[in-house]
mmCIF file of C-alpha atoms in Angstrom:
data_model
loop_
_atom_site.group_PDB
_atom_site.id
_atom_site.type_symbol
_atom_site.label_atom_id
_atom_site.label_comp_id
_atom_site.label_asym_id
_atom_site.label_seq_id
_atom_site.Cartn_x
_atom_site.Cartn_y
_atom_site.Cartn_z
ATOM 1 C CA UNK M 40 -9.930 -10.267 24.932
ATOM 2 C CA UNK M 41 -7.373 -9.317 27.570
ATOM 3 C CA UNK M 42 -6.902 -12.974 28.491
ATOM 4 C CA UNK M 43 -6.274 -13.892 24.870
ATOM 5 C CA UNK M 44 -3.659 -11.180 24.515
ATOM 6 C CA UNK M 45 -1.967 -12.289 27.746
ATOM 7 C CA UNK M 46 -1.963 -15.951 26.637
ATOM 8 C CA UNK M 47 -0.525 -15.014 23.228
ATOM 9 C CA UNK M 48 2.215 -12.956 24.916
ATOM 10 C CA UNK M 49 3.062 -15.910 27.149
ATOM 11 C CA UNK M 50 3.312 -18.252 24.164
ATOM 12 C CA UNK M 51 5.660 -15.830 22.357
ATOM 13 C CA UNK M 52 7.767 -15.422 25.490
ATOM 14 C CA UNK M 53 7.974 -19.151 26.211
ATOM 15 C CA UNK M 54 8.816 -20.132 22.640
ATOM 16 C CA UNK M 55 11.412 -17.380 22.289
ATOM 17 C CA UNK M 56 13.111 -18.520 25.517
ATOM 18 C CA UNK M 57 14.394 -21.632 23.739
ATOM 19 C CA UNK M 58 16.774 -19.459 21.702
ATOM 20 C CA UNK M 59 18.338 -18.086 24.892
ATOM 21 C CA UNK M 60 20.901 -20.729 25.804
ATOM 22 C CA UNK M 61 24.182 -20.029 27.493
ATOM 23 C CA UNK M 62 25.812 -23.423 27.287
ATOM 24 C CA UNK M 63 22.602 -25.452 27.072
ATOM 25 C CA UNK M 64 19.128 -25.679 28.451
ATOM 26 C CA UNK M 65 18.313 -24.839 32.073
ATOM 27 C CA UNK M 66 15.478 -25.179 34.576
ATOM 28 C CA UNK M 67 13.906 -22.034 33.133
ATOM 29 C CA UNK M 68 13.388 -23.856 29.838
ATOM 30 C CA UNK M 69 11.521 -26.534 31.763
ATOM 31 C CA UNK M 70 9.369 -23.803 33.252
ATOM 32 C CA UNK M 71 8.661 -22.527 29.737
ATOM 33 C CA UNK M 72 7.451 -25.989 28.740
ATOM 34 C CA UNK M 73 5.283 -26.175 31.870
ATOM 35 C CA UNK M 74 3.784 -22.746 31.111
ATOM 36 C CA UNK M 75 2.922 -23.846 27.582
ATOM 37 C CA UNK M 76 1.260 -26.994 28.947
ATOM 38 C CA UNK M 77 -0.715 -24.871 31.438
ATOM 39 C CA UNK M 78 -1.856 -22.499 28.698
ATOM 40 C CA UNK M 79 -3.049 -25.337 26.468
ATOM 41 C CA UNK M 80 -4.869 -26.979 29.387
ATOM 42 C CA UNK M 81 -6.471 -23.647 30.347
ATOM 43 C CA UNK M 82 -7.722 -23.068 26.817
ATOM 44 C CA UNK M 83 -9.083 -26.623 26.621
ATOM 45 C CA UNK M 84 -10.748 -26.088 29.990
ATOM 46 C CA UNK M 85 -12.519 -22.864 29.089
ATOM 47 C CA UNK M 86 -13.616 -24.169 25.693
ATOM 48 C CA UNK M 87 -15.132 -27.223 27.359
ATOM 49 C CA UNK M 88 -16.929 -25.011 29.901
ATOM 50 C CA UNK M 89 -14.794 -25.892 32.926
ATOM 51 C CA UNK M 90 -14.154 -22.497 34.497
ATOM 52 C CA UNK M 91 -12.469 -24.059 37.565
ATOM 53 C CA UNK M 92 -9.960 -25.964 35.414
ATOM 54 C CA UNK M 93 -9.273 -22.831 33.368
ATOM 55 C CA UNK M 94 -8.803 -20.692 36.465
ATOM 56 C CA UNK M 95 -6.488 -23.216 38.105
ATOM 57 C CA UNK M 96 -4.169 -23.505 35.137
ATOM 58 C CA UNK M 97 -4.101 -19.762 34.466
ATOM 59 C CA UNK M 98 -3.271 -18.983 38.097
ATOM 60 C CA UNK M 99 -0.631 -21.730 37.988
ATOM 61 C CA UNK M 100 1.003 -20.304 34.878
ATOM 62 C CA UNK M 101 0.981 -16.791 36.378
ATOM 63 C CA UNK M 102 2.593 -17.989 39.605
ATOM 64 C CA UNK M 103 5.171 -19.888 37.562
ATOM 65 C CA UNK M 104 6.026 -16.656 35.766
ATOM 66 C CA UNK M 105 6.520 -14.865 39.089
ATOM 67 C CA UNK M 106 8.716 -17.675 40.416
ATOM 68 C CA UNK M 107 10.862 -17.611 37.269
ATOM 69 C CA UNK M 108 11.290 -13.850 37.575
ATOM 70 C CA UNK M 109 12.285 -14.164 41.227
ATOM 71 C CA UNK M 110 14.938 -16.783 40.429
ATOM 72 C CA UNK M 111 16.248 -14.804 37.463
ATOM 73 C CA UNK M 112 16.486 -11.588 39.442
ATOM 74 C CA UNK M 113 17.455 -12.729 42.929
ATOM 75 C CA UNK M 114 19.742 -15.767 42.628
ATOM 76 C CA UNK M 115 23.320 -14.410 42.794
ATOM 77 C CA UNK M 116 24.808 -16.793 40.201
ATOM 78 C CA UNK M 117 22.366 -15.615 37.524
ATOM 79 C CA UNK M 118 23.453 -12.958 35.035
ATOM 80 C CA UNK M 119 20.949 -10.258 36.055
ATOM 81 C CA UNK M 120 22.393 -9.628 39.573
ATOM 82 C CA UNK M 121 25.964 -9.849 38.237
ATOM 83 C CA UNK M 122 25.320 -7.217 35.587
ATOM 84 C CA UNK M 123 23.515 -4.937 38.037
ATOM 85 C CA UNK M 124 26.419 -5.126 40.479
ATOM 86 C CA UNK M 125 28.927 -4.441 37.693
ATOM 87 C CA UNK M 126 27.112 -1.269 36.665
ATOM 88 C CA UNK M 127 27.365 0.280 40.134
#
């Protein structure tokens, strides 16, 4: 049940990211598409009984989420670091 809730939250997050566009699409939108592909493949894998395929795609989508967070939070030209520095 926890996995289903996590997958549903990821789908909502990925789909909603397409409405966040400051001048167009970016690499993070590509990562959203990749995460959706990973989630579909993971669900297909577990429903077909392939636990290894399911595990691989779920770990891949989780690592992708961490990488996206790191880029959003740590790259200086992104809005998050600029707003944090402005509030100091």
